[in-house]
GROMACS .gro file of C-alpha atoms in nm:
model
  164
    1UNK     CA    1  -8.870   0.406  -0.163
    2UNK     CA    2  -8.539   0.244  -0.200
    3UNK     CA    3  -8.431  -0.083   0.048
    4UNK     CA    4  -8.099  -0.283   0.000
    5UNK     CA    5  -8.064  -0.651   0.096
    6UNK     CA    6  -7.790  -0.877   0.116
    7UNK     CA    7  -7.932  -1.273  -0.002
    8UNK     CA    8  -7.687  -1.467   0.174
    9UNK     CA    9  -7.788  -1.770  -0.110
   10UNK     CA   10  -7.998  -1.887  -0.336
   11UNK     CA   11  -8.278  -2.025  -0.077
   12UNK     CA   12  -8.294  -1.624   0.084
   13UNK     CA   13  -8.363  -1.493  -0.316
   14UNK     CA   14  -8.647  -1.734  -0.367
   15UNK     CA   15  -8.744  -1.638   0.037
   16UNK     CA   16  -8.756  -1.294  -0.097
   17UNK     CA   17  -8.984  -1.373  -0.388
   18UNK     CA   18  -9.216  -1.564  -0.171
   19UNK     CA   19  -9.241  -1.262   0.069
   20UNK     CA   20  -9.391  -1.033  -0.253
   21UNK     CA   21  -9.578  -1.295  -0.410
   22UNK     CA   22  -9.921  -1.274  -0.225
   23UNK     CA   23  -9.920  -0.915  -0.238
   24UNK     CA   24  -9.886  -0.826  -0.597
   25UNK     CA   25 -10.176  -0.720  -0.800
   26UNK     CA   26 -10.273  -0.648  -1.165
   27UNK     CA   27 -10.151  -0.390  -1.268
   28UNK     CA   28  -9.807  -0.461  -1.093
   29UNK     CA   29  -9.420  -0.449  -1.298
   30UNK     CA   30  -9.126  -0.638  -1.072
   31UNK     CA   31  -8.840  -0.516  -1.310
   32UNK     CA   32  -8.541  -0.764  -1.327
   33UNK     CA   33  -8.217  -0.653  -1.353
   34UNK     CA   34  -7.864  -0.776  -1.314
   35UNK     CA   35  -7.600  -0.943  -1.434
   36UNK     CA   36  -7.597  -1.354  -1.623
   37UNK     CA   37  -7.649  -1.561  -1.325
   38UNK     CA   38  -7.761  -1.297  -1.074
   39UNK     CA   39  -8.055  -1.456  -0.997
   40UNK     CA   40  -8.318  -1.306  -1.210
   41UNK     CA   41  -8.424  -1.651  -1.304
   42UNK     CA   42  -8.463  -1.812  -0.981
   43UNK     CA   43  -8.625  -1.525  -0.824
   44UNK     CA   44  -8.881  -1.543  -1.112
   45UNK     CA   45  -8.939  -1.881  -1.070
   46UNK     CA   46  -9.002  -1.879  -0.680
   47UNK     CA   47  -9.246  -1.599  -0.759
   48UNK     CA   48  -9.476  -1.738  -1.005
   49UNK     CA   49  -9.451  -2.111  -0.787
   50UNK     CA   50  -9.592  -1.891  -0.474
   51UNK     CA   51  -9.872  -1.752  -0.724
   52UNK     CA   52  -9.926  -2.087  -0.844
   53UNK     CA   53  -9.939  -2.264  -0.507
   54UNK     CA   54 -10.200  -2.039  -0.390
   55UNK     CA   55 -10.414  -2.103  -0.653
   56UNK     CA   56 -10.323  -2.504  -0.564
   57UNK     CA   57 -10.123  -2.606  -0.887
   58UNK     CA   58  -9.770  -2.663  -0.928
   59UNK     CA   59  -9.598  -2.658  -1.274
   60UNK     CA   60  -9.227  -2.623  -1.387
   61UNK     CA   61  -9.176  -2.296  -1.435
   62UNK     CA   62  -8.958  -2.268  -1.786
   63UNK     CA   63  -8.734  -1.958  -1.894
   64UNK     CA   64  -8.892  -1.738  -2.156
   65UNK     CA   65  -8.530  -1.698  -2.262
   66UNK     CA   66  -8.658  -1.812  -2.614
   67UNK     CA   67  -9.030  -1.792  -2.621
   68UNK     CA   68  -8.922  -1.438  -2.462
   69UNK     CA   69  -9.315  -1.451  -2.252
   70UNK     CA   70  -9.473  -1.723  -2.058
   71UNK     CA   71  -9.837  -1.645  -1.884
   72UNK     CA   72  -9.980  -1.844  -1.591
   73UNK     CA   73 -10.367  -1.829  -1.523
   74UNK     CA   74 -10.418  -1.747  -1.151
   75UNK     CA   75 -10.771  -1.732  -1.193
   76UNK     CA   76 -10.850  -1.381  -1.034
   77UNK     CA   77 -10.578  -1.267  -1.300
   78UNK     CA   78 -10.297  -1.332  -1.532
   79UNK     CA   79  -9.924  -1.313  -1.523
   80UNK     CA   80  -9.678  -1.267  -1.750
   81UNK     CA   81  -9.288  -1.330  -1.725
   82UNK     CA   82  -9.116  -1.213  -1.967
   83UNK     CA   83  -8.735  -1.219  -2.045
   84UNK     CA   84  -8.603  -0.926  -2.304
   85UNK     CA   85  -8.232  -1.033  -2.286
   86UNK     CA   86  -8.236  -1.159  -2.615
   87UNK     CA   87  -8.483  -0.825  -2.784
   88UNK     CA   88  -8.233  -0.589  -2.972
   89UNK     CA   89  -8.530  -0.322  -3.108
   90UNK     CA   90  -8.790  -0.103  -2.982
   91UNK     CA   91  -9.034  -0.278  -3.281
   92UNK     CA   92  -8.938  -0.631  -3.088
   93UNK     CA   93  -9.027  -0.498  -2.734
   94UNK     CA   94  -9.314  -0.331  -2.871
   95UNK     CA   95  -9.478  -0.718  -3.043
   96UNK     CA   96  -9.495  -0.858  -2.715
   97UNK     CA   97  -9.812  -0.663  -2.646
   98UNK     CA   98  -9.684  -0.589  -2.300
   99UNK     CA   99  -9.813  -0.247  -2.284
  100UNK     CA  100 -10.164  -0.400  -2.233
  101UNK     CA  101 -10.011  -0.695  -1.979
  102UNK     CA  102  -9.860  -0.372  -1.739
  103UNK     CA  103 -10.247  -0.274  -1.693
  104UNK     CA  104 -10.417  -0.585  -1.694
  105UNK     CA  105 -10.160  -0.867  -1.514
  106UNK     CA  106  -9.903  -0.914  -1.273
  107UNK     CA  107  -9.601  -0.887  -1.485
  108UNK     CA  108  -9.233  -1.024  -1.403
  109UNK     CA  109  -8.983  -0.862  -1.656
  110UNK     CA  110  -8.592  -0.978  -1.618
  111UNK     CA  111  -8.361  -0.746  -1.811
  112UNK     CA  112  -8.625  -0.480  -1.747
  113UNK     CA  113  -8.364  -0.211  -1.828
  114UNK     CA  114  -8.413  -0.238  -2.196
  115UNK     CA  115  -8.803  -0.177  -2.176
  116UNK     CA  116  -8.671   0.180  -2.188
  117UNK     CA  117  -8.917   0.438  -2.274
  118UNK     CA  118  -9.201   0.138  -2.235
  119UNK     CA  119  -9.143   0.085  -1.851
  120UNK     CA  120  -9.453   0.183  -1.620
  121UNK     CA  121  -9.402   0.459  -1.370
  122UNK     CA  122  -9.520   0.249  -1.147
  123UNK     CA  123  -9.317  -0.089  -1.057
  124UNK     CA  124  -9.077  -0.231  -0.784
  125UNK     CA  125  -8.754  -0.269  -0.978
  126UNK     CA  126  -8.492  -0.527  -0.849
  127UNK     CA  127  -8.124  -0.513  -0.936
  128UNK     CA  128  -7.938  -0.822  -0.791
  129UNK     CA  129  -7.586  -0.831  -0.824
  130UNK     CA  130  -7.285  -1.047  -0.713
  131UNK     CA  131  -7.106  -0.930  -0.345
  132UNK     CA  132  -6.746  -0.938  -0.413
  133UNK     CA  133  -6.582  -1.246  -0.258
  134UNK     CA  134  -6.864  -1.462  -0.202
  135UNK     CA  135  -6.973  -1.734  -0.419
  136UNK     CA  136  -7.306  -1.765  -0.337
  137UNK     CA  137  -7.467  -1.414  -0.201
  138UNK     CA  138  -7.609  -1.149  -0.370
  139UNK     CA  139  -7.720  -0.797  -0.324
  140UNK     CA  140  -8.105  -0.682  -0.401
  141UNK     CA  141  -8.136  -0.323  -0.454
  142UNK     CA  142  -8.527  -0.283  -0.447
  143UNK     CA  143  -8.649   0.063  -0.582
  144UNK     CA  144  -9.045   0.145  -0.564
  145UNK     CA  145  -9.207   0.383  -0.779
  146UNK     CA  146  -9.535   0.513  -0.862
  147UNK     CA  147  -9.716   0.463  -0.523
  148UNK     CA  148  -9.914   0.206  -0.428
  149UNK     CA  149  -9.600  -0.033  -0.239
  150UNK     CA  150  -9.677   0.057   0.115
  151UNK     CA  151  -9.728  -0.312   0.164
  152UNK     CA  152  -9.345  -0.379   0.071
  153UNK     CA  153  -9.149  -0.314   0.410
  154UNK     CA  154  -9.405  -0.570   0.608
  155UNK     CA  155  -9.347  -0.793   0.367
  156UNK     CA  156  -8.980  -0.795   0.386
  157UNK     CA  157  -9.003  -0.811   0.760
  158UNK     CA  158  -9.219  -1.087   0.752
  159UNK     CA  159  -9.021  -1.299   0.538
  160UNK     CA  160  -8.713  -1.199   0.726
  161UNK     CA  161  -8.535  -0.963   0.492
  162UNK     CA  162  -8.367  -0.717   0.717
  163UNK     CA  163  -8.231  -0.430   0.487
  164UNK     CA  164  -7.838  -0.390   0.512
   0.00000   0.00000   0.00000
């Protein structure tokens, strides 16, 4: 299943994290990808402050650009974000101990592309990119694989993300 959005700004990206939030499970890989500034980040962020407000907490919600994983208690499970951008080997990737977090935990990857030969069959990847000529909008490419997103279209509906 493949579905392209256009995110007019930065307020319909963190709509569209809010719309997936509640319905992602253990087990679950969002895969980040796109350019610096693309809104990996911010997308992240609106998705783990959903989790979070369910669960009735609110925290800042810091990039692992240096700590490279940050994990939030929900209390039925964990997640993990994780930001590779700045992991240059396989032997780096492989320290994280993500492998276990893709079966166990919600997990939020940006620069998902270089989990390479790591990545789950199963995850919703995300490529946002920059629409030529606009300052502020972006588009989402959102690609499902390995079964189990069924949920995804209703989601996008309800949060009104009409695919382009």
């Amino acid at each position: 299943m493949s579905i392209h959005l256009v995110l007019d700004d930065v307020a319909a990206t963190e709509r569209l994290a809010r719309a997936l939030a509640p319905a992602l499970r253990p087990g679950d890989l969002v895969a980040l990808d796109g350019g610096l500034g693309a809104g990996k980040s911010t997308f992240a962020r609106a998705l783990i402050t959903e989790r979070l407000a369910a669960t009735g907490r609110s925290e800042d919600i810091p990039s692992p650009s240096y700590t490279l994983v940050q994990t939030y208690d929900l209390g039925d499970c964990t997640l993990w974000h994780a930001d590779l951008y700045r992991l240059s080997t396989a032997e780096e990737l492989a320290e994280l101990g993500l492998d276990e977090a893709f079966s166990e935990a919600i997990c939020i990857v940006e620069w998902a592309g270089r989990l390479g030969w790591s990545r789950p069959d199963r995850a919703l990847g995300i490529e946002l990119a920059f629409l030529p000529g606009d300052d502020g909008a972006r588009s989402a490419t959102l690609a499902a694989s390995g079964g189990g997103w069924d949920w995804l279209p209703d989601a996008l509906r309800r949060a009104g993300c009409v695919p382009a």
